[in-house]
GROMACS .gro file of C-alpha atoms in nm:
model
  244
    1UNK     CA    1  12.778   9.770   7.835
    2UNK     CA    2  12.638   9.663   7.502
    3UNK     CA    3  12.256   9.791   7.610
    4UNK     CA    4  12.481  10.129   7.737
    5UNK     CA    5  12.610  10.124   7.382
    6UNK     CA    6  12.285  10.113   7.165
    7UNK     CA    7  12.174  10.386   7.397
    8UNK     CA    8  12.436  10.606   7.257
    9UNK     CA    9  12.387  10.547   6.932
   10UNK     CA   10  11.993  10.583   6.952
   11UNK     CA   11  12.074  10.941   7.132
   12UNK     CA   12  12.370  11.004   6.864
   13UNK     CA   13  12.128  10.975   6.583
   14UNK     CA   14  11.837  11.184   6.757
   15UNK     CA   15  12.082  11.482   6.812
   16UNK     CA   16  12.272  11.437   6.496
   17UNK     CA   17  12.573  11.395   6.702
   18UNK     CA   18  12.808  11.206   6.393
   19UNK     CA   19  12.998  10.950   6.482
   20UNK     CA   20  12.898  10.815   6.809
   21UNK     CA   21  13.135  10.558   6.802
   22UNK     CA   22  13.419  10.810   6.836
   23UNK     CA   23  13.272  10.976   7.113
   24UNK     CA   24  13.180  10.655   7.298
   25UNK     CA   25  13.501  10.515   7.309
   26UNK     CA   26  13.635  10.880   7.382
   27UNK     CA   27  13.404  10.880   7.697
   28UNK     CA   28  13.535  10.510   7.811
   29UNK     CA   29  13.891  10.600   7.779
   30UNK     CA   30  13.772  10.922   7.985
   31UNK     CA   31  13.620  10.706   8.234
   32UNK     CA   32  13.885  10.443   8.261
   33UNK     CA   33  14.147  10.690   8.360
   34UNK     CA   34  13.913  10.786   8.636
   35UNK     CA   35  13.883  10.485   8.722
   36UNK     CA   36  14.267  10.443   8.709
   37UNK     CA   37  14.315  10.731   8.954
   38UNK     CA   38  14.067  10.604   9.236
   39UNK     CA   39  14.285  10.277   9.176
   40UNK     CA   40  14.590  10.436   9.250
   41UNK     CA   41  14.519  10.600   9.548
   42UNK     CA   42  14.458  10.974   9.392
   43UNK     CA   43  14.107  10.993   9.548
   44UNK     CA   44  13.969  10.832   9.836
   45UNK     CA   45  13.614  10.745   9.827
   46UNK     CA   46  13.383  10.821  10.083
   47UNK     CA   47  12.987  10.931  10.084
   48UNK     CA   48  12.728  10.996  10.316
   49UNK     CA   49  12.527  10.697  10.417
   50UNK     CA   50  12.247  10.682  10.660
   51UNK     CA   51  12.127  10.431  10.916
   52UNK     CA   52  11.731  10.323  10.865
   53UNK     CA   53  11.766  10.204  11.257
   54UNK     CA   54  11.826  10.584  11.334
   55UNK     CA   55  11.668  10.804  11.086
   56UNK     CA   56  11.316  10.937  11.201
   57UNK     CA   57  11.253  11.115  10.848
   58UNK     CA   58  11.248  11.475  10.986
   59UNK     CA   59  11.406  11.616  10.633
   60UNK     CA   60  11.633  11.854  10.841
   61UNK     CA   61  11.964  11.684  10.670
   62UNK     CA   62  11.773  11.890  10.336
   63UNK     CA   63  11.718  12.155  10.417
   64UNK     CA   64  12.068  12.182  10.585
   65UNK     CA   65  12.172  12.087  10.250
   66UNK     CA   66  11.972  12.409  10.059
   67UNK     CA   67  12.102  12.614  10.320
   68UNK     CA   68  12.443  12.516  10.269
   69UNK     CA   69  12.411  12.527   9.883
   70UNK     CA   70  12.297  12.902   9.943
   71UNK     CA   71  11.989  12.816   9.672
   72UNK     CA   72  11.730  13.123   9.702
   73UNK     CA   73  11.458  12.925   9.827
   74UNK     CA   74  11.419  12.654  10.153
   75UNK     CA   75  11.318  12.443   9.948
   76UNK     CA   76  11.386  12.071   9.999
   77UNK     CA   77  11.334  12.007   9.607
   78UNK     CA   78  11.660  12.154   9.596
   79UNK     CA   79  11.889  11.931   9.852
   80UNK     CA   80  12.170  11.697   9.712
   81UNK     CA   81  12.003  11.449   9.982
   82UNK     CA   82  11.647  11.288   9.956
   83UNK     CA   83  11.471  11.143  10.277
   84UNK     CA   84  11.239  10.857  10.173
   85UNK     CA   85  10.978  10.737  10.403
   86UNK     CA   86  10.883  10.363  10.317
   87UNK     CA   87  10.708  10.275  10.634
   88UNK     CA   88  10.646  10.450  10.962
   89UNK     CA   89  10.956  10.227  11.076
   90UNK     CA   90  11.160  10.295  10.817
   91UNK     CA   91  11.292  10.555  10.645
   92UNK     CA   92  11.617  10.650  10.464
   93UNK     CA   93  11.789  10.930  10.292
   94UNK     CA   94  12.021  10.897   9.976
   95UNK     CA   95  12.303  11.049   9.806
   96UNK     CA   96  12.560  11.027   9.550
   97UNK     CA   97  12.792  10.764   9.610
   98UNK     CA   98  13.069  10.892   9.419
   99UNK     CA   99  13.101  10.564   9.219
  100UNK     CA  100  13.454  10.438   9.029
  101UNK     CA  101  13.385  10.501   8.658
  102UNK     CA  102  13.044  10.582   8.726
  103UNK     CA  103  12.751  10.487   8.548
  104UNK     CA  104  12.603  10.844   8.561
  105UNK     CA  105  12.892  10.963   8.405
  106UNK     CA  106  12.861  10.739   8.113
  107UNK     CA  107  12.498  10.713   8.071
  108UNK     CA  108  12.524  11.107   7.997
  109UNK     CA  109  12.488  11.196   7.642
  110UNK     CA  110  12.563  11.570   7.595
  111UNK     CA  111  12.899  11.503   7.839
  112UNK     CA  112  12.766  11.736   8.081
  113UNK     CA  113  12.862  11.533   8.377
  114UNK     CA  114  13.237  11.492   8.460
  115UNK     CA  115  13.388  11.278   8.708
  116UNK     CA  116  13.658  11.455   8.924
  117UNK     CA  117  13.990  11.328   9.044
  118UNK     CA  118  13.856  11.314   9.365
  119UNK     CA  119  13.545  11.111   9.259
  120UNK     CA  120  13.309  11.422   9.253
  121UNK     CA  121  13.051  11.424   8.993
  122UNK     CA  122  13.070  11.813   8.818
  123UNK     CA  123  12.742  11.915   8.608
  124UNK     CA  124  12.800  12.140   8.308
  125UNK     CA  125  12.486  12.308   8.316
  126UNK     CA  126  12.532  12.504   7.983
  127UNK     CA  127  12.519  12.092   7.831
  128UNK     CA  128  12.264  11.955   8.139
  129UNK     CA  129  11.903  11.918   7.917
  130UNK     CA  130  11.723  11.781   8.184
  131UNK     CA  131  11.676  11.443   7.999
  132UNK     CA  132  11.721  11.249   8.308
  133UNK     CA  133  11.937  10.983   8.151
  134UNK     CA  134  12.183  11.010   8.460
  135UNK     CA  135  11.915  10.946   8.710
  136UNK     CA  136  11.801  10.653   8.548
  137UNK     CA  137  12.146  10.500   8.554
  138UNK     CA  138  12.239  10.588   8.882
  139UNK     CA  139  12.165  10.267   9.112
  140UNK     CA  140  12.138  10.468   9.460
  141UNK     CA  141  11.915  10.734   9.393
  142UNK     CA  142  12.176  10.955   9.449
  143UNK     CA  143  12.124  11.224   9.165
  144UNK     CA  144  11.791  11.418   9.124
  145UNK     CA  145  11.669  11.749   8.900
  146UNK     CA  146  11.689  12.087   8.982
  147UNK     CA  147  11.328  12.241   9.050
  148UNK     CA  148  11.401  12.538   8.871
  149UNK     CA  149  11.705  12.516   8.641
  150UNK     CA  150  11.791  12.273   8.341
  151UNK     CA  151  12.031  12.101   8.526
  152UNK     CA  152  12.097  11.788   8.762
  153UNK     CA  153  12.177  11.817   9.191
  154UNK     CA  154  12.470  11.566   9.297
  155UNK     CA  155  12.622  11.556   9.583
  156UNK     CA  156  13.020  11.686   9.652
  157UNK     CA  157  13.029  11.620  10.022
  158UNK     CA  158  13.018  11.973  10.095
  159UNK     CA  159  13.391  12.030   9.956
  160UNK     CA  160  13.422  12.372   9.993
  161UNK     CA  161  13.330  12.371  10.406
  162UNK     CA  162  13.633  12.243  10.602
  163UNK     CA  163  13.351  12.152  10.874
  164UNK     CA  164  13.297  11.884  10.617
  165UNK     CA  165  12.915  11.756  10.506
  166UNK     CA  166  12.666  11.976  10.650
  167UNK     CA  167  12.390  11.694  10.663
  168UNK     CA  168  12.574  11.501  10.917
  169UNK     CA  169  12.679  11.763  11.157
  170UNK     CA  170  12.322  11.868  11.214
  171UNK     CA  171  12.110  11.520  11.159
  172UNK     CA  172  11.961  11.529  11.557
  173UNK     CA  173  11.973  11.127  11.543
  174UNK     CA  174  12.340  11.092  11.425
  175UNK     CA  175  12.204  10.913  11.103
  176UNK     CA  176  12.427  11.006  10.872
  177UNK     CA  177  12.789  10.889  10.898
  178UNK     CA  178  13.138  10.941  10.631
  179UNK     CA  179  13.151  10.578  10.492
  180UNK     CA  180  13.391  10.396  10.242
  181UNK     CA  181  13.234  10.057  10.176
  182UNK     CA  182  12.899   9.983   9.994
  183UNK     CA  183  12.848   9.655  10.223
  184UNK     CA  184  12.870   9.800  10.533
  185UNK     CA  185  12.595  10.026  10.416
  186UNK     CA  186  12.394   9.726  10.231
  187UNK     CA  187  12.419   9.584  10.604
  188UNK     CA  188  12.274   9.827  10.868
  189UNK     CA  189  11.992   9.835  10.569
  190UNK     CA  190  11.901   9.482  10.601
  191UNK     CA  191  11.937   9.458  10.939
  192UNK     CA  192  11.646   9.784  11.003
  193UNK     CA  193  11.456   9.588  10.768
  194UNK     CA  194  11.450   9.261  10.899
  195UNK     CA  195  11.339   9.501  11.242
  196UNK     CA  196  11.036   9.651  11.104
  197UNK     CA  197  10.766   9.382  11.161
  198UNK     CA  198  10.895   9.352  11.526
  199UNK     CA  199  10.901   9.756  11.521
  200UNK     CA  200  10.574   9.781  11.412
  201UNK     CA  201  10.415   9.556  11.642
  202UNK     CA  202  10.594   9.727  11.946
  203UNK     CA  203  10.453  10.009  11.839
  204UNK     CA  204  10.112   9.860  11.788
  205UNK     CA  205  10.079   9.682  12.148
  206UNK     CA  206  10.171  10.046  12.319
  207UNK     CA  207   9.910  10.200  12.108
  208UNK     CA  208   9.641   9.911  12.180
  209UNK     CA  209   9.776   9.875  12.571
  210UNK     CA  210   9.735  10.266  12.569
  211UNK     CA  211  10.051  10.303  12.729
  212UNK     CA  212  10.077  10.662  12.576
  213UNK     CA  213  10.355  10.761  12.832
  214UNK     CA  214  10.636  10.551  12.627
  215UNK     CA  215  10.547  10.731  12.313
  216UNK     CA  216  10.539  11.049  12.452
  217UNK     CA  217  10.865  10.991  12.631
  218UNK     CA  218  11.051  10.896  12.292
  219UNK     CA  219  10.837  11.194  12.089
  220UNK     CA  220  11.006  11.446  12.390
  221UNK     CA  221  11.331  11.303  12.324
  222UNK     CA  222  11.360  11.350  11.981
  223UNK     CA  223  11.193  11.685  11.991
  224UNK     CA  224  11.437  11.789  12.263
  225UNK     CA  225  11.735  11.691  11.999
  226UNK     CA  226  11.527  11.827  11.663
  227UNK     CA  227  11.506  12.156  11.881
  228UNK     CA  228  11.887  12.164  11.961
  229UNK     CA  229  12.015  12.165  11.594
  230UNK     CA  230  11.725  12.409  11.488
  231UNK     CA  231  11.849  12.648  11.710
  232UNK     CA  232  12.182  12.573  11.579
  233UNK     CA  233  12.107  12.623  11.201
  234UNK     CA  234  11.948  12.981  11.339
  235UNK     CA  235  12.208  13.062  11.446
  236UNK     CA  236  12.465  12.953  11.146
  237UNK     CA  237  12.194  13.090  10.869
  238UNK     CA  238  11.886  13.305  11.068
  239UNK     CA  239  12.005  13.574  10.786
  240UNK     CA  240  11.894  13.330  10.522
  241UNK     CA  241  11.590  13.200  10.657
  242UNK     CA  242  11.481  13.588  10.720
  243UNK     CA  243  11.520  13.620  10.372
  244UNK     CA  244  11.287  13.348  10.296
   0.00000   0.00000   0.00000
């Protein structure tokens, strides 16, 4: 908290902001009542987590997500999710986590990012400069800047779609679940990871063994499920994709 604070007050005196100290405390007590309501039952958290043993890194949960966000171009730069590809074994995709009193929140200098009573992170973007202060403090990865605009992409679980998050209706591998609990998530992590050198090797002995048959097998599999949701997304949004 006291590193938080210095940062503050360096920002304060680059902006000519007055007394940071005011503000500060201002954005704590802000914060704390947050913090207060997800206590008290107000808001119920939950965020979209993925599971590393499932996801194959196809990207299709972002550009569900531009779709959904109706942004002008399919562009995955523009997704409130991010697929990262560490190894050919393992690959993830992150998003806000709607965090109690969170960091983002407070790590924001120009107050451009509020913290709604249902745990939703709202950007101002006539305050947003881009400065990147948010992503920085954010420990999951799960905010990221717009391509285009001066202004931050977060995550809100798809609010305004009864259907509900977009990402995990149409991941082909069922990677992406609702989940409440950072530990169960921390979990199915370690366990994919502690799989990959066994993964790898599998993979490895059918490639040396040339035993192509397996891999094609799986590669039909997952194209047969890929193909079943693209069809599906034509059919929710071939307008949009016509458009380009």
């Amino acid at each position: 908290m006291e590193g938080l604070r210095l940062g503050f007050k360096h920002v304060c005196s680059i902006f000519g902001m007055g007394n940071y100290k005011n503000k500060f405390h201002m954005r704590t007590l802000n914060s704390s009542l947050t913090e207060m309501l997800f206590m008290a039952g107000q808001a119920e958290r939950k965020f979209v987590a993925v599971d590393p043993a499932k996801c194959t890194g196809c990207s299709l949960c972002e550009y569900v997500c531009v779709l959904e966000k109706n942004e002008p171009l399919w562009n995955p730069l523009r997704s409130r999710i991010r697929v990262i590809r560490l190894t050919p074994a393992f690959n993830l995709a992150l998003t806000c986590r709607f965090c109690e009193n969170a960091s983002c929140v407070r790590a924001c200098s120009r107050n451009a990012l509020i913290q709604s009573e249902e745990g939703f992170i709202l950007v101002d973007e006539a305050k947003c400069d881009r400065c990147g202060w948010c992503i920085q403090a954010c420990p999951y990865g799960g905010i990221s800047l717009h391509p285009d605009k001066p202004s931050v992409l977060v995550c809100d679980l798809c609010k305004n779609n009864p259907e509900g998050p977009q990402c995990i209706q149409f991941c082909p591998e069922e990677a992406l679940e609702l989940v409440r609990e950072d530990d169960a998530v921390t979990k199915k992590w370690v366990l994919a990871m502690e799989k990959i050198p066994s993964n790898i090797e599998k993979l490895t002995n059918l490639v040396k063994r040339r035993e192509w048959s397996a891999l094609f097998e799986e590669a039909e599999d997952r194209a047969k499920r890929l193909s079943e949701k693209l069809e599906a997304i034509n059919k929710k949004w071939g307008y949009r994709l016509k458009q380009g």
